Coordinates of C-alpha atoms in Angstrom, one line a residue:
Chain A
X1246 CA 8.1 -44.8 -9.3
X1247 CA 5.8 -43.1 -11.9
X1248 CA 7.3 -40.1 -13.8
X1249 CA 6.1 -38.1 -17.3
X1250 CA 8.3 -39.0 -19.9
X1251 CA 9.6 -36.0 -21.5
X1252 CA 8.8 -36.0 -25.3
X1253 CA 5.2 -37.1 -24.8
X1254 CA 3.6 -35.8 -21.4
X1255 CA 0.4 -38.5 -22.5
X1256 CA 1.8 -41.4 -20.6
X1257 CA 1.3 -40.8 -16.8
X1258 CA 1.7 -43.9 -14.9
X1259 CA -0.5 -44.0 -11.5
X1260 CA -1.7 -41.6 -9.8
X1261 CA -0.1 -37.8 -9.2
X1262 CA -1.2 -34.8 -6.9
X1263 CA -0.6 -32.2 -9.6
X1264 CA -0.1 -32.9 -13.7
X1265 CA 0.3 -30.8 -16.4
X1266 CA 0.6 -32.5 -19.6
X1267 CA 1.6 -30.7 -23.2
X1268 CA 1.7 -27.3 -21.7
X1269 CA 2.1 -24.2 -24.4
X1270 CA 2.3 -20.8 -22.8
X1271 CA 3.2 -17.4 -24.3
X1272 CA 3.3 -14.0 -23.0
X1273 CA 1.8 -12.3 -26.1
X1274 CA 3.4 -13.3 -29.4
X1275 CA 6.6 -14.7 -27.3
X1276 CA 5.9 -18.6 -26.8
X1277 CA 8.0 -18.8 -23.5
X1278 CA 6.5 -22.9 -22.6
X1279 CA 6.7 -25.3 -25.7
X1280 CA 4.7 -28.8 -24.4
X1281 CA 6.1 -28.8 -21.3
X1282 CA 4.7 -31.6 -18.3
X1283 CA 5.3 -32.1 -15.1
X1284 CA 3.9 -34.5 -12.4
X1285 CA 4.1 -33.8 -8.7
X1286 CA 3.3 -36.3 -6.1
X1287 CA 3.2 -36.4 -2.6
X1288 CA 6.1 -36.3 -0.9
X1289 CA 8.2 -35.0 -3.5
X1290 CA 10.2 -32.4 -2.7
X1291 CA 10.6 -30.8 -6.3
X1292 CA 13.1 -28.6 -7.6
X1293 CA 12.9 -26.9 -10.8
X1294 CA 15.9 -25.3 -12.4
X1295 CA 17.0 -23.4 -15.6
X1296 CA 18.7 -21.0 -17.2
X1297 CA 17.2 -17.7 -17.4
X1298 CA 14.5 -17.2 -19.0
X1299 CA 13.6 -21.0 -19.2
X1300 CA 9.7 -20.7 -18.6
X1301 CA 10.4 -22.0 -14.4
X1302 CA 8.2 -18.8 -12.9
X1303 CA 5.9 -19.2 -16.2
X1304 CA 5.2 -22.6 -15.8
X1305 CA 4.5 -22.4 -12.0
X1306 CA 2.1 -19.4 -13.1
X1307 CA 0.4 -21.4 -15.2
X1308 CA -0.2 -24.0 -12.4
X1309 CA -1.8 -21.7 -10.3
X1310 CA -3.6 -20.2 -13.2
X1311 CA -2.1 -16.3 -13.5
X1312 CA -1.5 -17.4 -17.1
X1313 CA -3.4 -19.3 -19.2
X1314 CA -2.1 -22.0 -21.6
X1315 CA -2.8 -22.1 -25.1
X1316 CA -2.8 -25.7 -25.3
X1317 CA -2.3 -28.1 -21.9
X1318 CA -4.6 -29.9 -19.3
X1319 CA -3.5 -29.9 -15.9
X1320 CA -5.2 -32.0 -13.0
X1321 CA -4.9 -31.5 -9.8
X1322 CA -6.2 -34.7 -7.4
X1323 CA -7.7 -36.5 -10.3
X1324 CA -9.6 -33.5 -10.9
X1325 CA -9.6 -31.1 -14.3
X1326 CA -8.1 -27.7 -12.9
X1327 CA -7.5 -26.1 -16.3
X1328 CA -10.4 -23.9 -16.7
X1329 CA -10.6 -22.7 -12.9
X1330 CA -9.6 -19.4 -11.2
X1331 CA -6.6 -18.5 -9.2
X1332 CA -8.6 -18.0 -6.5
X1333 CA -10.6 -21.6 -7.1
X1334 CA -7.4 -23.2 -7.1
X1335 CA -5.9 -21.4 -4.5
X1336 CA -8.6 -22.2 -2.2
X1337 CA -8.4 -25.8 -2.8
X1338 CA -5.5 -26.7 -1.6
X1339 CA -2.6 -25.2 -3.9
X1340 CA 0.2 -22.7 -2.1
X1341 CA 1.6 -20.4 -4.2
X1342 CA 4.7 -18.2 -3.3
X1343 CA 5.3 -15.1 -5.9
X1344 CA 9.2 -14.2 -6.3
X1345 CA 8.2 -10.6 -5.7
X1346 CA 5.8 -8.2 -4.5
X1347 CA 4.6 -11.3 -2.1
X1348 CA 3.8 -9.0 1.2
X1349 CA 1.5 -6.0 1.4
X1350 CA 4.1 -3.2 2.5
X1351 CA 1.5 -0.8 3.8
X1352 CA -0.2 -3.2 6.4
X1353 CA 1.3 -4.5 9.4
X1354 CA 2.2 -8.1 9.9
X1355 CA -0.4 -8.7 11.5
X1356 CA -3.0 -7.9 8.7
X1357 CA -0.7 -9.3 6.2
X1358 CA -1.3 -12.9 8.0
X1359 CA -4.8 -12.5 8.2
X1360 CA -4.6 -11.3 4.1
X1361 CA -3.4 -14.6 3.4
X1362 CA -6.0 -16.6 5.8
X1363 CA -8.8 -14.4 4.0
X1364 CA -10.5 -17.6 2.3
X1365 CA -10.2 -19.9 5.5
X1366 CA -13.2 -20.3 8.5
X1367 CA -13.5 -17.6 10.8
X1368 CA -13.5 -19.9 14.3
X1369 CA -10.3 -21.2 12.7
X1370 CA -8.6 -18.4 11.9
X1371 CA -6.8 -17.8 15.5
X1372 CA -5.4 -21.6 15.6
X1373 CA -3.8 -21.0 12.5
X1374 CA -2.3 -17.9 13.2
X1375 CA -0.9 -19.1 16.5
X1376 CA 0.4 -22.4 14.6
X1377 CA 2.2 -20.0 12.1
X1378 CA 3.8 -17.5 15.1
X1379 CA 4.8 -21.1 16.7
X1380 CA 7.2 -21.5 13.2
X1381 CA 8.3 -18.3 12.8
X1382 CA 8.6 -16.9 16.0
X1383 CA 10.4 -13.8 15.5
X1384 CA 7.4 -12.3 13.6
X1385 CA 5.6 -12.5 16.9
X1386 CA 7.0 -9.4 18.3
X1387 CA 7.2 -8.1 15.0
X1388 CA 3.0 -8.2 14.6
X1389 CA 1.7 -4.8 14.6
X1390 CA 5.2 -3.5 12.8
X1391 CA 4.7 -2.1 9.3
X1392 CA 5.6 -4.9 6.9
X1393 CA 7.4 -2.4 4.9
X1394 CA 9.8 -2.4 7.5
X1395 CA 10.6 -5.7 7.5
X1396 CA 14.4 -7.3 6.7
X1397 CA 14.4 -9.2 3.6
X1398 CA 14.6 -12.3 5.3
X1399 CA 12.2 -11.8 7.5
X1400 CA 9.8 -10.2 4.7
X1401 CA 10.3 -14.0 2.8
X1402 CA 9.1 -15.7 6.1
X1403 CA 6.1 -13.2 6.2
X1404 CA 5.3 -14.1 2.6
X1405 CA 5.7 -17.8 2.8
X1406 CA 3.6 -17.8 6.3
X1407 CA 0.9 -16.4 4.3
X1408 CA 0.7 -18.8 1.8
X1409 CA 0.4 -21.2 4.8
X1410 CA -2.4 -19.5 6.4
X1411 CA -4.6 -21.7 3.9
X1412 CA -3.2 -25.1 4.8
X1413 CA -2.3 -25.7 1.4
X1414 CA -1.6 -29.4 0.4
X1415 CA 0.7 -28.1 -2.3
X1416 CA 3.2 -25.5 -2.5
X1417 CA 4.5 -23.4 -5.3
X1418 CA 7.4 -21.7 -4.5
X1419 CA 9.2 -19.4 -7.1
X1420 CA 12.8 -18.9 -6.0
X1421 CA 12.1 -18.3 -1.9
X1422 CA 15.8 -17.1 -1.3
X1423 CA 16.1 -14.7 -4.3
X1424 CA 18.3 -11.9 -3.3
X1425 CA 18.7 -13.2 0.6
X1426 CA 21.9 -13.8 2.5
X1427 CA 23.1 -17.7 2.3
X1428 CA 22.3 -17.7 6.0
X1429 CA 18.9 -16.2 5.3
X1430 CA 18.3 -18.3 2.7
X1431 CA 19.0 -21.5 5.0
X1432 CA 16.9 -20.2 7.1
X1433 CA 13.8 -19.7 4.3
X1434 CA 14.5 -23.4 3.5
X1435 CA 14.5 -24.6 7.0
X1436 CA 11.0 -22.7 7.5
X1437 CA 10.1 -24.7 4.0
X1438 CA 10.9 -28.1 5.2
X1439 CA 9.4 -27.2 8.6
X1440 CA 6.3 -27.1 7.2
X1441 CA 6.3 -30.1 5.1
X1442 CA 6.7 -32.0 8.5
X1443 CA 3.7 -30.2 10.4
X1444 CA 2.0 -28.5 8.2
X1445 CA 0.1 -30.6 6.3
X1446 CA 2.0 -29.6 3.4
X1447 CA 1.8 -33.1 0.7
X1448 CA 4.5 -31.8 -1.5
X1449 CA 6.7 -29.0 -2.8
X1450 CA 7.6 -27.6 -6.2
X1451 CA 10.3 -25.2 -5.9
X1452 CA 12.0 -22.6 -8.5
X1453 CA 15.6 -22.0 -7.4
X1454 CA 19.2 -20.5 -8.4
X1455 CA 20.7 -21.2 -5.4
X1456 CA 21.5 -25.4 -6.2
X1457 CA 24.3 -25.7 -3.1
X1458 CA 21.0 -25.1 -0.6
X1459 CA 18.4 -26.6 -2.4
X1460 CA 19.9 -30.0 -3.6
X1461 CA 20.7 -30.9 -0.5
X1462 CA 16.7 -30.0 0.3
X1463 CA 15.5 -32.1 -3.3
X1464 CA 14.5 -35.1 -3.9
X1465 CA 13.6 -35.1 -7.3
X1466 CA 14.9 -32.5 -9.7
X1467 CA 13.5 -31.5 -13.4
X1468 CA 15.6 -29.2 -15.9
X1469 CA 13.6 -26.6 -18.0
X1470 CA 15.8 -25.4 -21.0
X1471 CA 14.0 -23.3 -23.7
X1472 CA 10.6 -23.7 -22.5
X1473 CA 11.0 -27.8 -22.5
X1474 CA 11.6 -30.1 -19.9
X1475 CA 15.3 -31.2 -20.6
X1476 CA 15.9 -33.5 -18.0
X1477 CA 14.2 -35.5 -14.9
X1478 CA 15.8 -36.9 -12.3
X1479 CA 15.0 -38.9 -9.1
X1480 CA 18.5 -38.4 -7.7
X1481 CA 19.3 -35.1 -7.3
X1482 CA 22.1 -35.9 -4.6
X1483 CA 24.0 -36.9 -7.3
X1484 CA 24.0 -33.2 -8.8
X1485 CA 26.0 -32.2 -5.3
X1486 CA 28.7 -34.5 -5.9
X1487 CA 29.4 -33.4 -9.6
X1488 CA 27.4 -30.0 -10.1
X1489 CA 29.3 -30.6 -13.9
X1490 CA 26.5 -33.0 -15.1
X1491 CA 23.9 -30.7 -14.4
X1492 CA 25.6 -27.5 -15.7
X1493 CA 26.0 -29.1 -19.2
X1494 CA 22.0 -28.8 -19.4
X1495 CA 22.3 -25.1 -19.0
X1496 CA 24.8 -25.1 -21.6
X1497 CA 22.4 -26.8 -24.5
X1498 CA 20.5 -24.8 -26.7
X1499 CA 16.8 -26.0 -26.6
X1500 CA 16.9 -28.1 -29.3
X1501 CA 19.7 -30.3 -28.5
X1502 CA 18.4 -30.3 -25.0
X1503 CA 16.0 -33.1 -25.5
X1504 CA 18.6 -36.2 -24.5
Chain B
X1168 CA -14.1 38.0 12.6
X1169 CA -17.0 36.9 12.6
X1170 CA -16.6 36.7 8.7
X1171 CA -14.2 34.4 8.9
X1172 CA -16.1 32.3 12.0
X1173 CA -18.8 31.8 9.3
X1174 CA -16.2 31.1 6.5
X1175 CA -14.9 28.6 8.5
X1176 CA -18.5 26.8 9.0
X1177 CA -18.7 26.8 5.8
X1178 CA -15.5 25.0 5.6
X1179 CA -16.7 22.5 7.2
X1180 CA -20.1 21.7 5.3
X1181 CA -17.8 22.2 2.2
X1182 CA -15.6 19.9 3.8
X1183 CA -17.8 17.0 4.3
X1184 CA -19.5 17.2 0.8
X1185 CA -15.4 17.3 -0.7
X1186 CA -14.8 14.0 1.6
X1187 CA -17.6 12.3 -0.1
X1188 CA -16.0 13.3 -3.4
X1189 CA -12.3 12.3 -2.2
X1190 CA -13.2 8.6 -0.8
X1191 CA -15.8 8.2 -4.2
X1192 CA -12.4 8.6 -6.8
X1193 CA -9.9 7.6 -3.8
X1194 CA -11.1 3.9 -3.6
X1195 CA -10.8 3.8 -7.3
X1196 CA -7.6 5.8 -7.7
X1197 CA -6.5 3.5 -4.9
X1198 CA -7.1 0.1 -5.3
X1199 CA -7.3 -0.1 -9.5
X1200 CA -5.0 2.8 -9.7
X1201 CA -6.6 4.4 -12.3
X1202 CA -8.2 7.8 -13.1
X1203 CA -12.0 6.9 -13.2
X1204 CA -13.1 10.0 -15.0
X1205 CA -16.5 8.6 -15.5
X1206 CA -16.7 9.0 -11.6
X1207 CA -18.6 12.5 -12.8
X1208 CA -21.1 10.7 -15.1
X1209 CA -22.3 8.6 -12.0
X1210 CA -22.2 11.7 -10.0
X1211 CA -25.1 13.3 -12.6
X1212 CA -26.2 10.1 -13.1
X1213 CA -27.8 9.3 -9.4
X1214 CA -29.1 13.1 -9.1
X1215 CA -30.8 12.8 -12.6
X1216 CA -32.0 9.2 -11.9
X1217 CA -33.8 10.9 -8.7
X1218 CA -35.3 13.6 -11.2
X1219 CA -36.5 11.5 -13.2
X1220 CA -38.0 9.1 -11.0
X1221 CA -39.9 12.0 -9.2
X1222 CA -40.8 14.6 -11.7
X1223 CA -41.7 11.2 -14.5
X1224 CA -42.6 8.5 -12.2
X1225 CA -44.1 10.7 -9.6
X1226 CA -42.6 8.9 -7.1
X1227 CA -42.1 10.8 -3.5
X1228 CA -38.5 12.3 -2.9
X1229 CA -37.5 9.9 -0.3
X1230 CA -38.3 6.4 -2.3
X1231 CA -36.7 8.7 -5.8
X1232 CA -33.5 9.1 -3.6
X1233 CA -33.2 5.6 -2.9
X1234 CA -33.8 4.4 -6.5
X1235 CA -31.6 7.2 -7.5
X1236 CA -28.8 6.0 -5.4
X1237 CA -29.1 2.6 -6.7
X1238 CA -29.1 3.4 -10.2
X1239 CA -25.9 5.3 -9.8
X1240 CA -24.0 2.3 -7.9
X1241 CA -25.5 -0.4 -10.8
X1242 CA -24.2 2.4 -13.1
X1243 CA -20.9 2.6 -11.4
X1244 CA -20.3 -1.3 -11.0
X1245 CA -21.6 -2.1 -14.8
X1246 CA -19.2 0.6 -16.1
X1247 CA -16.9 -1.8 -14.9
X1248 CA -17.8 -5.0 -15.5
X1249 CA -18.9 -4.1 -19.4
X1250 CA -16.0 -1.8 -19.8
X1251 CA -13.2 -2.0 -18.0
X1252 CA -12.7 -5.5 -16.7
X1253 CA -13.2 -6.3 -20.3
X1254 CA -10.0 -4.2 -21.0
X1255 CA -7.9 -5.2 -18.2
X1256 CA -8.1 -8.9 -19.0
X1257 CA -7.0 -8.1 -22.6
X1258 CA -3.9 -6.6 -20.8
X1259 CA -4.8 -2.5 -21.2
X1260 CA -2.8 -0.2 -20.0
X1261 CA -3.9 2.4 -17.6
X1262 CA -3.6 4.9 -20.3
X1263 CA -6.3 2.6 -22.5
X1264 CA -8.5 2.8 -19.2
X1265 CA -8.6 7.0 -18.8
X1266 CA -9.5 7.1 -22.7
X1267 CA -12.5 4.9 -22.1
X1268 CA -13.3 6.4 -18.8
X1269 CA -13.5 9.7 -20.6
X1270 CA -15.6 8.0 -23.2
X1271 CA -18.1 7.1 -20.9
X1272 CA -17.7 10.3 -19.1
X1273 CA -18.8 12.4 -22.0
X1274 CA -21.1 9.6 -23.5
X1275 CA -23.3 10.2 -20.4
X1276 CA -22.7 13.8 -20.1
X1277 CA -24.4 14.3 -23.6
X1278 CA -27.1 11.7 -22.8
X1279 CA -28.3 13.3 -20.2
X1280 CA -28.2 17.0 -22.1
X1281 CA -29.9 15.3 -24.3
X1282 CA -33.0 14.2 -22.6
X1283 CA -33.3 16.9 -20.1
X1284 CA -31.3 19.8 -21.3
X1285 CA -28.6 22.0 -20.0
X1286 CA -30.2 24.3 -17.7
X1287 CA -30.2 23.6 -14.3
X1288 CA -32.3 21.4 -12.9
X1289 CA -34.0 22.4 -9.0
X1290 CA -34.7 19.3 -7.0
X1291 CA -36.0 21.3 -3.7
X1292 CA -37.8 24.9 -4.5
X1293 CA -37.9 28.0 -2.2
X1294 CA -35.2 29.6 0.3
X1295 CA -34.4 26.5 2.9
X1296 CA -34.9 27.7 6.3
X1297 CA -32.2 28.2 8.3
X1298 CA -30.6 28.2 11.4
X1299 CA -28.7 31.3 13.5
X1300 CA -26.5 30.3 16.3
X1301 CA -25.1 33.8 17.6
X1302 CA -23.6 35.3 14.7
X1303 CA -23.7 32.4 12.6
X1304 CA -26.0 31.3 10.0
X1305 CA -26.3 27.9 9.1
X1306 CA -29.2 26.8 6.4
X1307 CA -31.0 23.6 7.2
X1308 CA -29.6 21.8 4.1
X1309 CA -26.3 22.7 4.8
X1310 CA -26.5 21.0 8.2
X1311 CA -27.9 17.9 6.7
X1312 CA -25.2 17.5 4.1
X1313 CA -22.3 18.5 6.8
X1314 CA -24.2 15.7 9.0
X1315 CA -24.6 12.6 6.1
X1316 CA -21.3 13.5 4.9
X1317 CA -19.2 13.6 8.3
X1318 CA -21.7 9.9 9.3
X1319 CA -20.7 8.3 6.0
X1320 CA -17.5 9.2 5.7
X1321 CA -16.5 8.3 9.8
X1322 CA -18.9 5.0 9.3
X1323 CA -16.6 3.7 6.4
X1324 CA -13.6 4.5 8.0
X1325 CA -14.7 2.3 11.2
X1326 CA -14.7 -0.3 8.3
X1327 CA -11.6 0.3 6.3
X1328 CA -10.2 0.0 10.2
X1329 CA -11.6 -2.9 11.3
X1330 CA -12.1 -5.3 8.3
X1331 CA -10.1 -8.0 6.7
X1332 CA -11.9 -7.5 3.3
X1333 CA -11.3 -3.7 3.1
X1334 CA -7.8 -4.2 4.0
X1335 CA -7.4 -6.6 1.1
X1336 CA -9.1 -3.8 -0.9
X1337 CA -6.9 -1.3 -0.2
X1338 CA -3.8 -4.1 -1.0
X1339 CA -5.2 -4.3 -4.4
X1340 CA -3.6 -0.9 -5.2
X1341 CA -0.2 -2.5 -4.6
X1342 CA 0.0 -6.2 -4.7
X1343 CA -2.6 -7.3 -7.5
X1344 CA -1.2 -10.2 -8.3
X1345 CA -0.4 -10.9 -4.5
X1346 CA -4.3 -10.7 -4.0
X1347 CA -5.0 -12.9 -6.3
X1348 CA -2.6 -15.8 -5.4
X1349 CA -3.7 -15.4 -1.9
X1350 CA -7.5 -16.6 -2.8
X1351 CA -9.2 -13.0 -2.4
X1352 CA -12.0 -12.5 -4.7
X1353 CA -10.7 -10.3 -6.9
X1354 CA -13.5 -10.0 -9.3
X1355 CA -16.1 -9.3 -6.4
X1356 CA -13.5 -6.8 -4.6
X1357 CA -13.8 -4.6 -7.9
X1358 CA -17.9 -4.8 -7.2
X1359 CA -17.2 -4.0 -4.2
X1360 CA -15.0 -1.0 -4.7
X1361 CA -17.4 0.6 -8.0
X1362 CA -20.5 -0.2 -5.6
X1363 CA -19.0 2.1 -2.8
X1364 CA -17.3 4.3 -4.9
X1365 CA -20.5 5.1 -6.9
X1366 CA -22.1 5.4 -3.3
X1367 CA -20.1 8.2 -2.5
X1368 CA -20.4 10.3 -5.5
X1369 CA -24.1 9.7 -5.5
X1370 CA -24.6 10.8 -2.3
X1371 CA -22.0 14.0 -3.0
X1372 CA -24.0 14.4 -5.6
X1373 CA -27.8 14.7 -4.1
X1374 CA -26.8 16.6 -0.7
X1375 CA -25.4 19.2 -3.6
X1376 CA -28.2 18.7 -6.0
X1377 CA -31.2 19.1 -3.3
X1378 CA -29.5 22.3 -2.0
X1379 CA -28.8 24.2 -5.9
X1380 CA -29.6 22.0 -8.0
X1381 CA -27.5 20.1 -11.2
X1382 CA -26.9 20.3 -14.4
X1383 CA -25.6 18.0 -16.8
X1384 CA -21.7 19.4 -16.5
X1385 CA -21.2 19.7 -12.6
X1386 CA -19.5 15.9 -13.1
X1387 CA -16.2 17.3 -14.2
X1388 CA -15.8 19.7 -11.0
X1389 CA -16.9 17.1 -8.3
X1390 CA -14.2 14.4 -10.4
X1391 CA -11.2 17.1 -10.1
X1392 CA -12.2 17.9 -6.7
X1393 CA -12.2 14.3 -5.4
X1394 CA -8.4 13.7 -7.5
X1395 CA -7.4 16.9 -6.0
X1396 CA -7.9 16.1 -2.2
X1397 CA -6.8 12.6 -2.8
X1398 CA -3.7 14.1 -4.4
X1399 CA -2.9 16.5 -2.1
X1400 CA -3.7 14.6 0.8
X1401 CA -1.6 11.1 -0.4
X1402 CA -3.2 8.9 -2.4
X1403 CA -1.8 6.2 0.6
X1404 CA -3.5 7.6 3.9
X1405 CA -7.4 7.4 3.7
X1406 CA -7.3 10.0 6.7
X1407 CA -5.2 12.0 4.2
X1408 CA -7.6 12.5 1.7
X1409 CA -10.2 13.4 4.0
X1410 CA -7.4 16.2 5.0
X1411 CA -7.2 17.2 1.5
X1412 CA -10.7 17.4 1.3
X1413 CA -10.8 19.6 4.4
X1414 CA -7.9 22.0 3.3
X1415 CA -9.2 22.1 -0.4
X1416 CA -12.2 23.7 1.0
X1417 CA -11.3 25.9 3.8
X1418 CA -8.8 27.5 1.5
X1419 CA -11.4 28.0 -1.5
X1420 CA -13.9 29.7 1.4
X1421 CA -10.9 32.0 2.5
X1422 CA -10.3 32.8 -1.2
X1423 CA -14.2 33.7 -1.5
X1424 CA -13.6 35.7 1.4
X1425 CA -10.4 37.5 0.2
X1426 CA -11.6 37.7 -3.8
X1427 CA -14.8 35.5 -5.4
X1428 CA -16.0 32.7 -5.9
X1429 CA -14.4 33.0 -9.9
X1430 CA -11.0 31.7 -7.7
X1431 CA -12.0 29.2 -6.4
X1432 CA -10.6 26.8 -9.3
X1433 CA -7.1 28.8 -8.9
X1434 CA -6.8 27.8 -5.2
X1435 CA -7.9 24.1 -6.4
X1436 CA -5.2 23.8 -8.7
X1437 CA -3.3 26.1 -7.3
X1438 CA -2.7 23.6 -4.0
X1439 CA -2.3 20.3 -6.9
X1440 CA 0.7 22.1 -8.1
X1441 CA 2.4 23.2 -5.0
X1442 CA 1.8 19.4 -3.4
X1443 CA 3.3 17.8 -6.7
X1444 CA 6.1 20.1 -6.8
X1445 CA 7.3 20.0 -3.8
X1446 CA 5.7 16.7 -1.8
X1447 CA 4.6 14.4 -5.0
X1448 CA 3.3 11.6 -2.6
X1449 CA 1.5 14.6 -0.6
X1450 CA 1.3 16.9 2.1
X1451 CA 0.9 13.9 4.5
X1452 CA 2.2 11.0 3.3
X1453 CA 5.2 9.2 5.4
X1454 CA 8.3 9.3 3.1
X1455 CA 8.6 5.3 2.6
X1456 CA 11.3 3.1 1.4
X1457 CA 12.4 2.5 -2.1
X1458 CA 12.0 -1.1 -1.7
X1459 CA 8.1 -0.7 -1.0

């Protein structure tokens, strides 16, 4: 098992689908990341969790390249990412779920799926959408509906079925069930894993508040405290059993965080 | 009644030139939401371009109009890319953009004074021949720009309709960041938009120029025109601002009728006062959810 070590991101054993080593990011003059690394590998099914205003979303930005670190490398199969574009990265094989604003209200549902399989072949394109309706088969009556109109719920599934259009090998999901019912949100999560298992989906990074769902869903779980990683763990199932440990993370100020 | 048969005609021709204007500024207006004042330097830019390249180069009029044209969408896509572009990736606000929109706006303007004076330049000379069907009189030039403008402005809405790209375009407006994330070529959908945009007002601007001519401070009306119709007609529906475009100008034509020409700017911003006093998100806009 090869994981980052938390005070010095230099030492990555074997081989990882996504790294980001030393990471410094700031919104202006606020410094929100402070050398924050984090290694995803297939299979992992990551979750990411924090307090407010931890650097989760801003980190997962600066994966996909919305933001651009001040100091950091990331790699993405073996390959130096940091200088390309969204869109470069998008297109070559990274998922990336926004927590808001992730549908195009004014277009139906139909045009919203094809939105998101913009970058993908054209003979293609049909197979994919009919793979996607097969998963979320409500949307399938629902195609030529205004996506305005949508429930929240089924406005997440649009969004993440989007993201899928591309096939991506990795997903970035910041906090899928934000504002959904628990039901909903069991749902969004049973979509998630759905397509980890036909998708062709390698691995998932996930931002998420709601722990009782999504530990059950982890298996691997990294705490982000003050814009540092605080805390890796293999065994998140543990976290279910006594939700204490973990909440004494979100407790610590940044600079006792580092245990 | 007849009057007002031939008002209406007008209307029309009016109409289609006003469309031009309203889907030039709406793409903008729509899919960067900002106010691209400098949408009227292009418009005098592509009509003077065409001057110049026939009265200087001594090219013929059909080859000028096709330089002319392209000069005024190079003009319209390099305002972006060496001006704003620049600014939005340094995080400006749209308030940051409409200063140096106007700054082009009356860089150009002067420019163009500048080299060929404020008088009016004629692009076609003599009275254009014209046609009579029954009581109405419609002048040959008139007929071509009610043609061009109604063929352009039904051709690109056959490809906002039918087009994944354009769609994506037009989700700009709302979701940026959602376009990006999604892989679209962002930077290449802004060429995109400033190419056609610039399109538009260039060929608003030489169906107007070839039938009275321009001068170096027309840029301003045919900019508030187009923001008007868009305005009034909902900045969300593209048919809508080709509705604004149409009401815009068979009100000003009835008000020529009724008074003069003088009023034709009161019945302009007369109608952008009503719409934003009493239907802000205008006259045919759906009333949409909060959440959106």
């Amino acid at each position: 098992m090869c994981w980052v070590t938390r005070k010095c991101g230099k030492f990555i054993l074997g081989f990882s689908m996504l790294s980001a080593v030393n990471i410094d990011a700031s919104y202006g003059r606020k410094q929100v990341l402070f050398r924050a690394s984090i290694s995803i590998e297939e299979q992992d099914r990551l979750l990411l969790v924090g307090p407010n205003g931890a650097g989760k979303s801003t980190l997962l930005q600066v994966l996909v390249g919305l933001l651009v670190p001040s100091v950091g490398k990331i790699e993405f199969s073996g390959r130096n990412i940091s200088s390309w574009s969204t869109r470069k990265r998008i297109t070559s094989g990274i998922g990336y779920l926004l927590q808001s604003e992730n549908i195009v209200p004014g277009l139906s549902v139909r045009e919203n799926i094809l939105l998101g399989g913009y970058s993908i072949k054209r003979n293609v394109l049909a197979t994919r959408q009919a793979e996607i309706l097969d998963v979320f088969g409500f949307l399938k009556d629902k195609l030529d509906v205004r996506a305005g109109l949508l429930s929240g719920g089924e406005r997440q599934a649009l969004a993440i079925s989007m993201v899928l259009m591309q096939r991506p090998r990795l997903l970035l999901l910041d906090e899928p069930s934000a504002g959904l019912s628990p039901k909903a949100a069991s749902s969004v999560l049973e979509n998630i894993k759905h397509a980890q298992d036909v998708m062709g989906v390698k691995a998932v990074c996930m931002v998420e508040h709601n722990l009782k769902v999504s530990l059950k869903w982890a298996n691997k779980i990294v705490v982000l405290i003050g814009g540092k990683v605080a805390h890796v763990s293999d065994e998140p199932g543990i976290y279910l059993k006594q939700p204490q440990k973990l909440e004494k993370y979100f407790f610590k100020k940044a600079s006792e965080a580092e245990v | 009644m007849t009057l007002l048969l031939q008002l209406l005609v007008n209307g029309i021709v009016t109409a289609s030139l006003y469309s031009l204007l309203a889907v030039g500024f709406g793409l903008v207006y729509r899919s960067m939401r900002f106010f691209h004042i400098a949408f009227g330097a292009v418009y005098i830019l592509a009509s003077y371009a065409v001057i110049l390249m026939r009265d200087t180069f001594g090219f013929p009029l059909s080859v000028s109009i096709i330089i002319g044209l392209t000069i005024g969408v190079v003009g319209g896509v390099l305002m972006d890319r060496l001006v704003y572009l620049p600014l939005e990736k340094r995080s400006a606000g749209s308030g940051v953009l409409l200063v140096a929109s106007l700054g082009i706006y009356i860089l150009f303007v002067n420019l163009i004074a500048l080299i060929f004076g404020n008088e009016v330049k004629i692009l076609s000379a003599g009275i254009a021949p014209s046609y009579t069907f029954g009581p109405l009189i419609i002048s040959r030039m008139q007929t071509v720009q009610c043609l061009m403008g109604w063929l352009l402005v039904t051709v690109f809405w056959f490809i906002i309709r039918r087009n994944t790209f354009m769609k994506g375009v037009w989700a700009m407006g709302e979701k940026q960041r959602l376009v990006r994330v999604l892989g679209l070529p962002y930077e290449f959908m802004r060429v995109v938009v400033f190419a056609l945009s610039s399109l538009f007002a260039g060929a608003a601007s030489l169906l107007v120029a070839l039938d009275v001519g321009i001068d170096p401070h027309v840029g301003m009306q045919a900019l508030l025109t187009g923001a008007v119709a868009v305005i009034v007609g909902g900045v969300d529906l593209f048919w809508g601002w080709i509705a604004g475009a149409f009401l815009l100008a068979v009100l000003q034509s009835l008000a020529v009728w009724q008074f003069s020409a003088r009023w034709n700017d009161l019945v302009t911003f007369g109608i952008l006062i009503i719409t934003l006093l009493f239907r802000p998100q205008g006259l045919f806009a759906p009333i949409r959810r909060r959440e959106e």
